[in-house]
Short mmCIF file of N, CA, C and O in Angstrom, two decimals:
data_model
loop_
_atom_site.label_atom_id
_atom_site.label_comp_id
_atom_site.label_asym_id
_atom_site.label_seq_id
_atom_site.Cartn_x
_atom_site.Cartn_y
_atom_site.Cartn_z
N ASP A 1 -50.59 48.73 5.89
CA ASP A 1 -51.85 48.49 5.23
C ASP A 1 -52.57 47.37 5.99
O ASP A 1 -52.06 46.25 6.11
N GLU A 2 -53.76 47.66 6.41
CA GLU A 2 -54.46 46.70 7.26
C GLU A 2 -55.56 45.95 6.51
O GLU A 2 -56.45 45.38 7.12
N ARG A 3 -55.49 45.94 5.20
CA ARG A 3 -56.50 45.22 4.43
C ARG A 3 -56.29 43.73 4.58
O ARG A 3 -55.17 43.24 4.58
N THR A 4 -57.36 43.03 4.62
CA THR A 4 -57.25 41.57 4.69
C THR A 4 -57.04 41.02 3.29
O THR A 4 -57.22 41.72 2.29
N ILE A 5 -56.67 39.78 3.23
CA ILE A 5 -56.45 39.13 1.94
C ILE A 5 -57.74 39.14 1.13
O ILE A 5 -57.74 39.40 -0.08
N ALA A 6 -58.86 38.92 1.78
CA ALA A 6 -60.15 38.92 1.08
C ALA A 6 -60.45 40.28 0.47
O ALA A 6 -60.93 40.37 -0.66
N ASN A 7 -60.14 41.34 1.21
CA ASN A 7 -60.36 42.69 0.68
C ASN A 7 -59.46 42.96 -0.52
O ASN A 7 -59.87 43.57 -1.50
N LYS A 8 -58.23 42.51 -0.44
CA LYS A 8 -57.30 42.70 -1.56
C LYS A 8 -57.77 41.94 -2.79
O LYS A 8 -57.73 42.47 -3.90
N LEU A 9 -58.23 40.72 -2.60
CA LEU A 9 -58.74 39.93 -3.73
C LEU A 9 -59.97 40.59 -4.34
O LEU A 9 -60.11 40.65 -5.57
N ALA A 10 -60.86 41.08 -3.51
CA ALA A 10 -62.07 41.74 -4.01
C ALA A 10 -61.71 42.99 -4.80
O ALA A 10 -62.31 43.27 -5.85
N ARG A 11 -60.73 43.73 -4.30
CA ARG A 11 -60.30 44.94 -5.00
C ARG A 11 -59.72 44.59 -6.36
O ARG A 11 -59.99 45.26 -7.37
N GLU A 12 -58.90 43.55 -6.43
CA GLU A 12 -58.30 43.13 -7.70
C GLU A 12 -59.36 42.64 -8.68
O GLU A 12 -59.28 42.93 -9.88
N GLU A 13 -60.35 41.92 -8.20
CA GLU A 13 -61.44 41.47 -9.07
C GLU A 13 -62.19 42.67 -9.65
O GLU A 13 -62.55 42.69 -10.82
N LYS A 14 -62.40 43.66 -8.82
CA LYS A 14 -63.09 44.86 -9.27
C LYS A 14 -62.27 45.57 -10.36
O LYS A 14 -62.81 46.01 -11.37
N ARG A 15 -60.97 45.65 -10.16
CA ARG A 15 -60.10 46.28 -11.16
C ARG A 15 -60.14 45.53 -12.48
O ARG A 15 -60.14 46.13 -13.55
N GLU A 16 -60.14 44.21 -12.42
CA GLU A 16 -60.19 43.41 -13.63
C GLU A 16 -61.49 43.62 -14.38
O GLU A 16 -61.51 43.68 -15.61
N LYS A 17 -62.59 43.74 -13.66
CA LYS A 17 -63.89 43.94 -14.29
C LYS A 17 -63.98 45.31 -14.94
O LYS A 17 -64.62 45.48 -15.97
N GLU A 18 -63.35 46.30 -14.33
CA GLU A 18 -63.38 47.65 -14.88
C GLU A 18 -62.63 47.73 -16.19
O GLU A 18 -62.95 48.53 -17.05
N GLY A 19 -61.65 46.89 -16.36
CA GLY A 19 -60.87 46.89 -17.60
C GLY A 19 -59.86 48.01 -17.61
O GLY A 19 -59.58 48.65 -16.60
N ASP A 20 -59.32 48.24 -18.78
CA ASP A 20 -58.30 49.27 -18.93
C ASP A 20 -58.90 50.53 -19.53
O ASP A 20 -58.64 50.88 -20.68
N HIS A 21 -59.68 51.21 -18.73
CA HIS A 21 -60.26 52.46 -19.18
C HIS A 21 -59.22 53.56 -19.00
O HIS A 21 -58.91 53.96 -17.89
N GLU A 22 -58.68 54.00 -20.11
CA GLU A 22 -57.65 55.02 -20.07
C GLU A 22 -58.29 56.40 -20.17
O GLU A 22 -59.25 56.61 -20.89
N THR A 23 -57.72 57.33 -19.45
CA THR A 23 -58.20 58.69 -19.53
C THR A 23 -57.68 59.32 -20.82
O THR A 23 -56.74 58.81 -21.44
N LEU A 24 -58.27 60.42 -21.19
CA LEU A 24 -57.84 61.13 -22.39
C LEU A 24 -56.38 61.55 -22.24
O LEU A 24 -55.59 61.43 -23.18
N GLU A 25 -56.01 61.99 -21.05
CA GLU A 25 -54.63 62.42 -20.81
C GLU A 25 -53.66 61.25 -21.00
O GLU A 25 -52.59 61.43 -21.58
N THR A 26 -54.02 60.08 -20.54
CA THR A 26 -53.16 58.90 -20.68
C THR A 26 -53.00 58.55 -22.15
O THR A 26 -51.90 58.24 -22.61
N LYS A 27 -54.09 58.58 -22.91
CA LYS A 27 -54.01 58.27 -24.34
C LYS A 27 -53.13 59.28 -25.07
O LYS A 27 -52.33 58.91 -25.92
N GLN A 28 -53.27 60.56 -24.72
CA GLN A 28 -52.47 61.59 -25.36
C GLN A 28 -51.00 61.44 -24.99
O GLN A 28 -50.12 61.66 -25.81
N HIS A 29 -50.73 61.07 -23.74
CA HIS A 29 -49.35 60.88 -23.30
C HIS A 29 -48.68 59.76 -24.06
O HIS A 29 -47.49 59.82 -24.37
N LYS A 30 -49.44 58.71 -24.39
CA LYS A 30 -48.88 57.60 -25.15
C LYS A 30 -48.53 58.02 -26.58
O LYS A 30 -47.68 57.43 -27.22
N GLN A 31 -49.19 59.06 -27.07
CA GLN A 31 -48.91 59.55 -28.42
C GLN A 31 -47.79 60.59 -28.42
O GLN A 31 -47.05 60.72 -29.38
N ASP A 32 -47.69 61.38 -27.34
CA ASP A 32 -46.71 62.45 -27.28
C ASP A 32 -46.14 62.53 -25.87
O ASP A 32 -46.80 63.00 -24.95
N ALA A 33 -44.90 62.07 -25.68
CA ALA A 33 -44.29 62.02 -24.37
C ALA A 33 -43.99 63.41 -23.81
O ALA A 33 -43.81 63.56 -22.61
N THR A 34 -43.94 64.42 -24.66
CA THR A 34 -43.64 65.76 -24.19
C THR A 34 -44.88 66.55 -23.81
O THR A 34 -44.78 67.64 -23.28
N LEU A 35 -46.05 65.98 -24.06
CA LEU A 35 -47.31 66.70 -23.83
C LEU A 35 -47.53 67.14 -22.38
O LEU A 35 -47.91 68.29 -22.15
N PRO A 36 -47.31 66.28 -21.38
CA PRO A 36 -47.58 66.73 -20.00
C PRO A 36 -46.80 67.98 -19.61
O PRO A 36 -47.37 68.89 -19.01
N ALA A 37 -45.53 68.03 -19.95
CA ALA A 37 -44.72 69.20 -19.59
C ALA A 37 -45.20 70.43 -20.36
O ALA A 37 -45.38 71.51 -19.78
N ARG A 38 -45.43 70.28 -21.66
CA ARG A 38 -45.86 71.42 -22.47
C ARG A 38 -47.23 71.92 -22.05
O ARG A 38 -47.49 73.12 -22.06
N SER A 39 -48.12 71.01 -21.63
CA SER A 39 -49.46 71.43 -21.24
C SER A 39 -49.44 72.24 -19.95
O SER A 39 -50.35 73.00 -19.68
N HIS A 40 -48.37 72.08 -19.16
CA HIS A 40 -48.23 72.86 -17.94
C HIS A 40 -47.30 74.06 -18.13
O HIS A 40 -46.93 74.73 -17.17
N GLY A 41 -46.93 74.31 -19.38
CA GLY A 41 -46.11 75.48 -19.69
C GLY A 41 -44.63 75.29 -19.39
O GLY A 41 -43.91 76.27 -19.23
N ASN A 42 -44.18 74.05 -19.31
CA ASN A 42 -42.77 73.78 -19.01
C ASN A 42 -42.07 73.19 -20.22
O ASN A 42 -42.69 72.67 -21.13
N GLU A 43 -40.75 73.25 -20.18
CA GLU A 43 -39.93 72.62 -21.21
C GLU A 43 -39.87 71.12 -20.92
O GLU A 43 -39.59 70.72 -19.79
N PRO A 44 -40.16 70.28 -21.91
CA PRO A 44 -40.09 68.83 -21.68
C PRO A 44 -38.68 68.40 -21.28
O PRO A 44 -37.69 68.99 -21.72
N SER A 45 -38.60 67.37 -20.46
CA SER A 45 -37.30 66.87 -20.03
C SER A 45 -36.57 66.21 -21.20
O SER A 45 -37.17 65.86 -22.22
N LYS A 46 -35.28 66.03 -21.02
CA LYS A 46 -34.48 65.38 -22.05
C LYS A 46 -34.99 63.96 -22.31
O LYS A 46 -35.07 63.52 -23.45
N GLY A 47 -35.35 63.26 -21.23
CA GLY A 47 -35.87 61.90 -21.37
C GLY A 47 -37.17 61.86 -22.16
O GLY A 47 -37.37 60.98 -22.99
N ALA A 48 -38.06 62.82 -21.91
CA ALA A 48 -39.33 62.87 -22.64
C ALA A 48 -39.09 63.16 -24.11
O ALA A 48 -39.75 62.58 -24.98
N LYS A 49 -38.14 64.03 -24.38
CA LYS A 49 -37.82 64.34 -25.78
C LYS A 49 -37.26 63.10 -26.49
O LYS A 49 -37.63 62.82 -27.63
N ILE A 50 -36.38 62.38 -25.81
CA ILE A 50 -35.80 61.18 -26.40
C ILE A 50 -36.88 60.12 -26.62
O ILE A 50 -36.93 59.48 -27.67
N ASP A 51 -37.76 59.95 -25.62
CA ASP A 51 -38.87 58.99 -25.77
C ASP A 51 -39.71 59.32 -26.98
O ASP A 51 -40.10 58.43 -27.75
N GLN A 52 -40.01 60.60 -27.17
CA GLN A 52 -40.83 61.01 -28.31
C GLN A 52 -40.10 60.76 -29.62
O GLN A 52 -40.71 60.28 -30.59
N GLU A 53 -38.81 61.05 -29.67
CA GLU A 53 -38.04 60.80 -30.89
C GLU A 53 -38.03 59.32 -31.23
O GLU A 53 -38.21 58.95 -32.39
N LEU A 54 -37.82 58.47 -30.22
CA LEU A 54 -37.82 57.02 -30.45
C LEU A 54 -39.18 56.55 -30.94
O LEU A 54 -39.27 55.71 -31.85
N ARG A 55 -40.24 57.06 -30.34
CA ARG A 55 -41.60 56.67 -30.74
C ARG A 55 -41.84 57.04 -32.20
O ARG A 55 -42.38 56.25 -32.97
N GLU A 56 -41.42 58.24 -32.59
CA GLU A 56 -41.63 58.68 -33.97
C GLU A 56 -40.81 57.83 -34.94
O GLU A 56 -41.29 57.49 -36.02
N GLU A 57 -39.57 57.49 -34.55
CA GLU A 57 -38.74 56.65 -35.41
C GLU A 57 -39.36 55.26 -35.58
O GLU A 57 -39.39 54.72 -36.70
N GLU A 58 -39.85 54.69 -34.49
CA GLU A 58 -40.48 53.37 -34.56
C GLU A 58 -41.73 53.40 -35.42
O GLU A 58 -41.99 52.48 -36.21
N GLU A 59 -42.54 54.45 -35.28
CA GLU A 59 -43.75 54.57 -36.10
C GLU A 59 -43.40 54.65 -37.57
O GLU A 59 -44.07 54.06 -38.42
N GLU A 60 -42.33 55.39 -37.90
CA GLU A 60 -41.90 55.52 -39.29
C GLU A 60 -41.44 54.17 -39.84
O GLU A 60 -41.78 53.80 -40.97
N ILE A 61 -40.70 53.42 -39.04
CA ILE A 61 -40.24 52.10 -39.46
C ILE A 61 -41.43 51.19 -39.72
O ILE A 61 -41.48 50.46 -40.72
N LEU A 62 -42.41 51.23 -38.82
CA LEU A 62 -43.60 50.38 -38.98
C LEU A 62 -44.40 50.78 -40.21
O LEU A 62 -44.96 49.94 -40.91
N ARG A 63 -44.47 52.08 -40.49
CA ARG A 63 -45.20 52.54 -41.69
C ARG A 63 -44.51 52.01 -42.95
O ARG A 63 -45.17 51.62 -43.91
N LYS A 64 -43.18 52.01 -42.95
CA LYS A 64 -42.44 51.52 -44.11
C LYS A 64 -42.64 50.02 -44.30
O LYS A 64 -42.71 49.54 -45.42
N LYS A 65 -42.71 49.28 -43.18
CA LYS A 65 -42.89 47.84 -43.26
C LYS A 65 -44.31 47.46 -43.64
O LYS A 65 -44.54 46.39 -44.16
N GLY A 66 -45.26 48.30 -43.33
CA GLY A 66 -46.65 47.98 -43.63
C GLY A 66 -47.37 47.49 -42.39
O GLY A 66 -46.89 47.60 -41.28
N ALA A 67 -48.52 46.89 -42.61
CA ALA A 67 -49.37 46.44 -41.51
C ALA A 67 -48.76 45.23 -40.82
O ALA A 67 -47.98 44.49 -41.39
N PHE A 68 -49.19 45.02 -39.58
CA PHE A 68 -48.75 43.86 -38.81
C PHE A 68 -49.47 42.61 -39.28
O PHE A 68 -50.55 42.67 -39.84
N GLY A 69 -48.87 41.48 -39.01
CA GLY A 69 -49.53 40.20 -39.23
C GLY A 69 -49.48 39.76 -40.67
O GLY A 69 -49.14 40.52 -41.59
N PRO A 70 -49.82 38.51 -40.87
CA PRO A 70 -49.82 37.97 -42.25
C PRO A 70 -50.97 38.57 -43.05
O PRO A 70 -52.05 38.83 -42.53
N LYS A 71 -50.71 38.75 -44.31
CA LYS A 71 -51.77 39.26 -45.19
C LYS A 71 -52.58 38.10 -45.72
O LYS A 71 -52.03 37.06 -46.10
N SER A 72 -53.89 38.29 -45.76
CA SER A 72 -54.74 37.20 -46.26
C SER A 72 -54.65 37.17 -47.78
O SER A 72 -54.51 38.17 -48.45
N SER A 73 -54.74 35.97 -48.32
CA SER A 73 -54.62 35.81 -49.76
C SER A 73 -55.99 35.65 -50.43
O SER A 73 -56.11 35.04 -51.47
N ASN A 74 -57.03 36.20 -49.79
CA ASN A 74 -58.39 36.08 -50.36
C ASN A 74 -58.60 37.07 -51.42
O ASN A 74 -58.44 38.13 -51.53
#
């Protein structure tokens, strides 16, 4: 890579200004780990299935606990 330090810094500043604009596919993947494989007509991998199961279990635990953070007493 022949970029100079100045070019690398400029590129990083540009990335920071752009923010974290996620694509629709990225957002959907965060909700369903098996989606990419299924959308291409393939069987999801064992790892993707496990990731999805863990995500669902964690969401259920959080729903049982309620909302995050302290509740206001107003």
